[in-house]
Coordinates of C-alpha atoms and ligand atoms in Angstrom, one line a residue:
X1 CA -94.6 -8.5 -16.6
X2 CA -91.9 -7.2 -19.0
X3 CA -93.0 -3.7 -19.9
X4 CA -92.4 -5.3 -24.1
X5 CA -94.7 -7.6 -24.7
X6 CA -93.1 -8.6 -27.9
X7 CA -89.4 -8.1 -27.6
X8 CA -87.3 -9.7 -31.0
X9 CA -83.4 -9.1 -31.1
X10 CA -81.4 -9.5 -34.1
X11 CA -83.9 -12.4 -35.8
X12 CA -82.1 -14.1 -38.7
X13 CA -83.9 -17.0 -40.7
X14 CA -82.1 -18.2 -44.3
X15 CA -84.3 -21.0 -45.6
X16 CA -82.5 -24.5 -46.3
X17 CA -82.5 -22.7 -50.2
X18 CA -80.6 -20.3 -49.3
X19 CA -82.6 -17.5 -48.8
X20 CA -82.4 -14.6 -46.3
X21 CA -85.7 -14.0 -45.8
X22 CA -85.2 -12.4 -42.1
X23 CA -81.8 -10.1 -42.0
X24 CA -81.4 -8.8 -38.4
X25 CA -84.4 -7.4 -37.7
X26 CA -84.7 -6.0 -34.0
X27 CA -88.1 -4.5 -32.7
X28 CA -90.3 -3.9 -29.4
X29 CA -93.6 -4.2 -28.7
X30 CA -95.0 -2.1 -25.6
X31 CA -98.4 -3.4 -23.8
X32 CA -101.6 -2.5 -25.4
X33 CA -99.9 -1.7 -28.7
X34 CA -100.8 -1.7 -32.3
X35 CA -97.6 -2.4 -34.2
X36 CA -97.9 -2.6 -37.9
X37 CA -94.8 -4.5 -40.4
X38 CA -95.4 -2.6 -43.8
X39 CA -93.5 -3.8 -46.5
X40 CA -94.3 -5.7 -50.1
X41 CA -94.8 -9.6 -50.3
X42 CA -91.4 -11.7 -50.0
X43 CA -90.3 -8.9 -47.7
X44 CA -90.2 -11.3 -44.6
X45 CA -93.1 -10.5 -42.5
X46 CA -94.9 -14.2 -42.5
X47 CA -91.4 -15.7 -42.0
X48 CA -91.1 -13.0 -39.0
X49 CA -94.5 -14.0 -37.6
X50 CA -94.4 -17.7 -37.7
X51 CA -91.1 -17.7 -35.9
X52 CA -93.0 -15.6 -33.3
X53 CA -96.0 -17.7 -33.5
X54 CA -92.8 -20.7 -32.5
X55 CA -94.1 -22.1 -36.0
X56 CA -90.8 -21.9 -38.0
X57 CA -87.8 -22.1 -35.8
X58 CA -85.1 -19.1 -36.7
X59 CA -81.5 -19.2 -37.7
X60 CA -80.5 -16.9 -35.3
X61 CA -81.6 -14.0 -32.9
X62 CA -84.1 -14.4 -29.8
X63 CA -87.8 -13.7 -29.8
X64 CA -89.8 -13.2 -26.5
X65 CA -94.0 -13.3 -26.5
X66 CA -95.3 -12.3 -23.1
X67 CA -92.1 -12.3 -21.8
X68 CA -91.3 -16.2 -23.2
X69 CA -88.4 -17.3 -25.3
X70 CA -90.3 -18.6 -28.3
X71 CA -87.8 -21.3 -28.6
X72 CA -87.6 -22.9 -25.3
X73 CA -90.7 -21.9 -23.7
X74 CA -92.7 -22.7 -26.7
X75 CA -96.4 -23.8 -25.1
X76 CA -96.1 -20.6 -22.8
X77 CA -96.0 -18.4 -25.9
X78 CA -98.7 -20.3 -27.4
X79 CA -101.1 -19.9 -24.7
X80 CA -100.6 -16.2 -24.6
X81 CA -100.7 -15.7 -28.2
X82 CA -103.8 -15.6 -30.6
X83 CA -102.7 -16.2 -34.1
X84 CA -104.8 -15.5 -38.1
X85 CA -102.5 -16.4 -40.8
X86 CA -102.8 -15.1 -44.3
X87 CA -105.2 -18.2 -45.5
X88 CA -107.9 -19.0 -42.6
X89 CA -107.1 -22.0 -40.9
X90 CA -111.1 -23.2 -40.6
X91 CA -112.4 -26.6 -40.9
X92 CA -115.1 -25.6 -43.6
X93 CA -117.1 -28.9 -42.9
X94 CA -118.2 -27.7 -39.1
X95 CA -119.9 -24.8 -38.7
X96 CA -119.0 -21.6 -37.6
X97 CA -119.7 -22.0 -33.7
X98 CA -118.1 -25.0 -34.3
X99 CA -115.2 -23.6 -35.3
X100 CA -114.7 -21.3 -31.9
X101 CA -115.8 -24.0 -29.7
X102 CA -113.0 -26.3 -31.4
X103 CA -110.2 -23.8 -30.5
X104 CA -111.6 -23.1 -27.5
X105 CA -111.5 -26.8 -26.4
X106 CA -107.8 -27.1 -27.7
X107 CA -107.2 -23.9 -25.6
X108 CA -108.8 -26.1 -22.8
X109 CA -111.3 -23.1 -21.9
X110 CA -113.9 -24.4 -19.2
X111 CA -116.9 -25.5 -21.0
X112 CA -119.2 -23.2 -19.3
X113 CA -117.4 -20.2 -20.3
X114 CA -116.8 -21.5 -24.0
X115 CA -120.5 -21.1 -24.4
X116 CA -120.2 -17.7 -23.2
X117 CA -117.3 -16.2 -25.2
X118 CA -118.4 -18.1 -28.5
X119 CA -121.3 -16.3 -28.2
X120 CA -119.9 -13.3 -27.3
X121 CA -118.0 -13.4 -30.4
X122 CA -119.9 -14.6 -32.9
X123 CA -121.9 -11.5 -31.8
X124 CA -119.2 -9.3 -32.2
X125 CA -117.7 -10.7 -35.3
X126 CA -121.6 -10.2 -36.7
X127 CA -121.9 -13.9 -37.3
X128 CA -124.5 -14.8 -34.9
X129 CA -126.8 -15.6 -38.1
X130 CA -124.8 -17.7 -39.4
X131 CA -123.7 -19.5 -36.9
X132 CA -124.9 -22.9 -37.9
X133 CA -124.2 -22.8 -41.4
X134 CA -121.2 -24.5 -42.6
X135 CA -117.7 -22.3 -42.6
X136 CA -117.5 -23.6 -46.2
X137 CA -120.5 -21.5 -47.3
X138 CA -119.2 -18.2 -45.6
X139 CA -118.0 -15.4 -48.0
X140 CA -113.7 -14.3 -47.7
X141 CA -115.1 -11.4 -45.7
X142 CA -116.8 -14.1 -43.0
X143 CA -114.2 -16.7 -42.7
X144 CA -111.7 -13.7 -42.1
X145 CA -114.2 -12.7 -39.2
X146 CA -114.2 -16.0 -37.8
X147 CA -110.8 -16.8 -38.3
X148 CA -110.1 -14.0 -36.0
X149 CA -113.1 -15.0 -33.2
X150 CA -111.2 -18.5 -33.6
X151 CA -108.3 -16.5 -32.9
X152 CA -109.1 -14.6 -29.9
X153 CA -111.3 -17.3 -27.9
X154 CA -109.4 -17.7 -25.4
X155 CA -108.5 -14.1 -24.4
X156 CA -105.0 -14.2 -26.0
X157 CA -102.8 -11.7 -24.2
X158 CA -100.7 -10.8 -27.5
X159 CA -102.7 -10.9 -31.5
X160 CA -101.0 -11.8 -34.2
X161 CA -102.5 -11.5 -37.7
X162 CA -100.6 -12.0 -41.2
X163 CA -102.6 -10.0 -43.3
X164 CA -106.0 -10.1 -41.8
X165 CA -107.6 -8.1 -44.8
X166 CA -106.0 -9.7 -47.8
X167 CA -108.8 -10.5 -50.3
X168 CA -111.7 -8.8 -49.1
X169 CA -113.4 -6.2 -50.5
X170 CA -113.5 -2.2 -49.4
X171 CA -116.2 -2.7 -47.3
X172 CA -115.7 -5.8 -45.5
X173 CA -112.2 -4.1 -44.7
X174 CA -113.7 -1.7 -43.4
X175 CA -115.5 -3.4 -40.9
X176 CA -112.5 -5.4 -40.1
X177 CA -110.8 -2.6 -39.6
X178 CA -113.2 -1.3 -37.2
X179 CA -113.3 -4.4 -35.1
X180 CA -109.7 -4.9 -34.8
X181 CA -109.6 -1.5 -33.8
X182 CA -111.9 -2.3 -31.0
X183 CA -109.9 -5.1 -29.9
X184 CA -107.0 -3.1 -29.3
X185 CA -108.5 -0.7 -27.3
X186 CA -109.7 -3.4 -24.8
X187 CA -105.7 -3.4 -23.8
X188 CA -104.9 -6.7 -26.4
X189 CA -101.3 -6.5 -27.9
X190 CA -101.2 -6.6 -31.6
X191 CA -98.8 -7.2 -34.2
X192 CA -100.2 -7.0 -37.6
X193 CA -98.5 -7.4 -41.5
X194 CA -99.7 -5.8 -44.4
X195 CA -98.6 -4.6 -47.6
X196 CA -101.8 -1.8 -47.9
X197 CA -100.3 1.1 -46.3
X198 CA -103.9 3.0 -45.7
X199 CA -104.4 -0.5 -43.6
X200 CA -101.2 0.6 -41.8
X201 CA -102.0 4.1 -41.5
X202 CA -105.4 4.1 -40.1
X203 CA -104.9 0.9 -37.5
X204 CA -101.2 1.3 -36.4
X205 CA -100.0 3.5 -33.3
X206 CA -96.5 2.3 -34.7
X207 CA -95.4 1.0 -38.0
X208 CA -91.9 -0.7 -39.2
X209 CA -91.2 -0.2 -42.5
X210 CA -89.7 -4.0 -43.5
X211 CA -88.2 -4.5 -46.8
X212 CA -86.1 -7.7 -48.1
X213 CA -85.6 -8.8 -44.5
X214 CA -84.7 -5.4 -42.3
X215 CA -87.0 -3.1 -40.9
X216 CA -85.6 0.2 -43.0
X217 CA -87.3 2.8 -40.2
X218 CA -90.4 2.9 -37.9
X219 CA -92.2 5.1 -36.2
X220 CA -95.5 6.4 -35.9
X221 CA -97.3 7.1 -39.4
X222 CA -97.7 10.5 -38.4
X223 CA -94.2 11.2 -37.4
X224 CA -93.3 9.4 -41.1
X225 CA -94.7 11.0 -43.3
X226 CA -93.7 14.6 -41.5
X227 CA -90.5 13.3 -41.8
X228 CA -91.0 13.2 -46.0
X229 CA -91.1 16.9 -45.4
X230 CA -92.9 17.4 -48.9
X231 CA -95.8 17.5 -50.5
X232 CA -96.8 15.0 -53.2
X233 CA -97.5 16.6 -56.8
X234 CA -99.6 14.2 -59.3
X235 CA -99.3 15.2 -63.0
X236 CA -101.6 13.5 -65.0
X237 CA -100.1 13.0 -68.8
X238 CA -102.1 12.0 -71.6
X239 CA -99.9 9.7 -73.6
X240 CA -100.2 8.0 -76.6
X241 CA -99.4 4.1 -75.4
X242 CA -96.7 3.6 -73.0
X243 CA -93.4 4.2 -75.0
X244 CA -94.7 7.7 -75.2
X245 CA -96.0 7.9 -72.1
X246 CA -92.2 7.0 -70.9
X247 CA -90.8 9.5 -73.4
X248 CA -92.8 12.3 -71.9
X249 CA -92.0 11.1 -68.5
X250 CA -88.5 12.0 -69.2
X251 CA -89.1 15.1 -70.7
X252 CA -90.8 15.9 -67.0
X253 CA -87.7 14.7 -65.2
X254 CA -85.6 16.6 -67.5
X255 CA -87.4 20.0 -67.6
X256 CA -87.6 19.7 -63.9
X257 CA -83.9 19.1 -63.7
X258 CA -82.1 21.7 -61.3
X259 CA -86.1 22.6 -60.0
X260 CA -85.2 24.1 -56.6
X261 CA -87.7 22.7 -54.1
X262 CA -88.1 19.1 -56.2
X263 CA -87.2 16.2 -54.1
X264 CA -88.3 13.1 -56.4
X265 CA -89.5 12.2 -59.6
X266 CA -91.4 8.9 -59.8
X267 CA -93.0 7.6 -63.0
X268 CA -96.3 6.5 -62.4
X269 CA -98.9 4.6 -64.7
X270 CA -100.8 7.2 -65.2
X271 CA -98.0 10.1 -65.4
X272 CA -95.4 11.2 -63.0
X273 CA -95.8 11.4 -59.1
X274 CA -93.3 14.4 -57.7
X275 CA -92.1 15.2 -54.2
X276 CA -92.1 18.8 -53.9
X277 CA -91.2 21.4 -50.6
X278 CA -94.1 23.9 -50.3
X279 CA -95.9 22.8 -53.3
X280 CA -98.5 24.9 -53.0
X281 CA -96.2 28.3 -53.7
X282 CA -93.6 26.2 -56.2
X283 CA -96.6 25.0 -58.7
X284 CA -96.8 28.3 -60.8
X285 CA -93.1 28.1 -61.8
X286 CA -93.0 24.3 -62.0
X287 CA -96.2 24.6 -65.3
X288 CA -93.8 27.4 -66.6
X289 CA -91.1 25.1 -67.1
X290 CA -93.0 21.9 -68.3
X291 CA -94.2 24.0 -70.6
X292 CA -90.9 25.1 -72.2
X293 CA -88.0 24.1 -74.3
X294 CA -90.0 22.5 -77.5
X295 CA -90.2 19.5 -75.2
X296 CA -94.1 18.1 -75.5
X297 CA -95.6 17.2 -72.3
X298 CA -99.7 17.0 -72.2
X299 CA -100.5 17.9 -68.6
X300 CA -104.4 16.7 -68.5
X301 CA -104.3 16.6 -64.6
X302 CA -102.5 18.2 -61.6
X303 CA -103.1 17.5 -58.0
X304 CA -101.2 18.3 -54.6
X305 CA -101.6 15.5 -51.9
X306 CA -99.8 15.2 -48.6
X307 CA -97.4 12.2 -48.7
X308 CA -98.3 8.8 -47.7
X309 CA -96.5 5.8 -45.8
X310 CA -96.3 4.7 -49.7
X311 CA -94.3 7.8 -50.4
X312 CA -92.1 7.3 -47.0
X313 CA -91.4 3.5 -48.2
X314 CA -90.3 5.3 -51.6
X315 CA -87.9 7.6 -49.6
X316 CA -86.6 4.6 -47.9
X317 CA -86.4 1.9 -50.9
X318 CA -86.7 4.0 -53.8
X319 CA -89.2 1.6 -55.2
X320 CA -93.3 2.0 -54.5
X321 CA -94.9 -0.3 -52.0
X322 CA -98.3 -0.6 -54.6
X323 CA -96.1 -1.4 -58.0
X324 CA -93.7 -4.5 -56.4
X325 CA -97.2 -5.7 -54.2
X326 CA -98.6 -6.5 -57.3
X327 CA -95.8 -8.0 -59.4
X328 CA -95.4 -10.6 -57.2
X329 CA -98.1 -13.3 -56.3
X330 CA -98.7 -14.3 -52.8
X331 CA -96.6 -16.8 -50.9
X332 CA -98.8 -19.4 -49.9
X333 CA -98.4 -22.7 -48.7
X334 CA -97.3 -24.0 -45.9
Ligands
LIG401 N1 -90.9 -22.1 -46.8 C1 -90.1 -21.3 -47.5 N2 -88.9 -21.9 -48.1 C2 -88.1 -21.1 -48.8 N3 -88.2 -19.8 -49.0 C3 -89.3 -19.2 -48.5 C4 -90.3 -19.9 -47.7 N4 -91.3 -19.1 -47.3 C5 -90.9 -17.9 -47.8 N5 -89.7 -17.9 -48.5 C6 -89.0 -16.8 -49.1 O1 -88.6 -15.9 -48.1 C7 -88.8 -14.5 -48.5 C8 -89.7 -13.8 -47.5 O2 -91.0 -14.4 -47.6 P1 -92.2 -14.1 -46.6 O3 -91.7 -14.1 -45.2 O4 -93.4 -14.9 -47.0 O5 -92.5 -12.5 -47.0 P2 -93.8 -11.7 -46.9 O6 -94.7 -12.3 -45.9 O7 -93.3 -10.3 -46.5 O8 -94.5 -11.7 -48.2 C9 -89.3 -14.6 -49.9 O9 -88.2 -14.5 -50.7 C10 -89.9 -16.0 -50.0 O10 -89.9 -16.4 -51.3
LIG402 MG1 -96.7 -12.9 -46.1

């Protein structure tokens, strides 16, 4: 047993287009880990994940699952690895125990046993209800939750899941959340995409930051955001329609010009986000000087936040993870 579970070495995929969608990216996995790729949609991560999943064959680079070279060992990864894509793979004309026993059987688990662990999981996915009705009639929230039981039904050593809460509301993420959290405890491997960095942040022991093809940094999203080093400062502007709104955004950047402990100035829709050092002792002088200068800027709202792995992509990129996630539509269809 290699002590990486998923080991990927200078991966490289241009599409017959011509685009680089995967530009050297280089990452380990250790066992029992939680690794999370954070970065907005076109950044690579599918393209990363079906080349792992030996779906899409890469351009250059090696990838190891479990210790097998995805592209010459290709059935040995596959038997190792559980796999929920962005759209759920179901057949929505069987039901949902249907569903599990049909990977199962491709899996070739013993019949007995199928029985067993389709129970066990529709129990666990909180499907056991509803395990006769069609997969067709299930809400996003329940096809996700089988998609995932499909997923794991034959004890897959290493998970890998491509967005496993796109599309569901707060609270069905929520409970996915909390289930995938419990299947990484039980000692399963995990390597999860996402573009929602509080997604990131609350499941992920380790999270690469991935934007247009690289991984930018990684680490834990603990160590990340200490590594901003500043606290995030929210101004709130009341502004009338958005040329003015960007006129008095301005104004902020250039009142806070020369502002000793300022580290950033990013406009935001509904004001200005700043990265400030010590905000907490610097906000008495930074309100003296917005206030100055015959410049007009209507402060309605201040608050001081600590940074988020939003605010460590910003440092990284320069642009916000939440803006570019939804100016672009998602990549579907393959
Ligand atoms: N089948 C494909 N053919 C050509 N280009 C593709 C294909 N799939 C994805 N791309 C492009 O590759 C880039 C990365 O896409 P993708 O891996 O889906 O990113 P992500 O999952 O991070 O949103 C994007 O620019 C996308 O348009
Ligand atoms: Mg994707």
């Amino acid at each position: 047993m290699p002590s990486s579970v998923i080991e990927v070495e200078n991966l490289v995929k241009v599409y017959s287009g011509g685009t680089r969608a995967v530009d050297g990216i280089s990452f380990h996995v250790g066992a029992g880990e939680l690794l999370g790729f954070l970065g907005p949609n076109g950044a690579g991560k599918t393209t990363t994940i079906r080349i792992l999943a030996t779906l899409l064959a890469a351009t250059s680079g090696a990838a190891r699952v479990a210790g097998f070279d995805v592209t010459t060992q290709a059935s040995d990864v596959r038997r190792r690895l559980g796999l929920a894509m962005q759209t759920p793979t179901l057949d929505t004309f069987a039901t949902g125990r249907e569903n599990i026993e049909l990977i199962g059987r491709m899996h070739r688990v013993p019949r007995a046993e199928l029985k067993r662990r389709t129970d066990e999981l529709l129990e666990l996915m909180g499907l056991t209800a509803v395990a006769r009705k069609l997969a067709g009639t299930y809400s996003g929230g329940m096809r996700r939750r089988l998609d995932l039981a499909c997923a794991l039904v034959h004890r897959p050593q290493v998970l890998i899941l491509d967005e496993p809460t796109e599309g569901l509301d707060p609270q069905s993420r929520i409970a996915l959340w909390d289930e995938l959290e419990r299947i990484s405890q039980d000692g399963t491997t995990m390597l999860l995409t996402t573009h929602y960095m509080e997604e990131a942040d609350r499941l992920c022991n380790r999270v690469a930051i991935i934007d247009n093809g690289r991984i930018v940094v990684d680490g834990s999203p603990a160590d990340l955001k200490a590594g901003i080093g500043a606290d995030t400062v929210t101004l709130q502007l009341d502004a009338n329609g958005p040329e003015d709104l960007a006129r008095q955004q301005e104004d902020v950047r250039g009142l806070l010009r020369g502002f000793g402990s300022l580290e950033s100035v990013t406009p935001e829709p509904f004001g200005v986000r700043l990265a400030i050092r010590d905000a907490g002792r610097a906000i008495p002088e930074l309100m003296r000087r917005l206030d100055g200068n015959g410049r007009v800027v209507h402060v309605i709202g201040l608050a001081v936040g600590q940074p988020s792995l939003d605010d460590v992509f910003v440092k990284y990129t320069g642009r916000r993870i939440r803006a570019e996630a939804a100016d672009h539509p998602i990549i579907l269809g393959w």
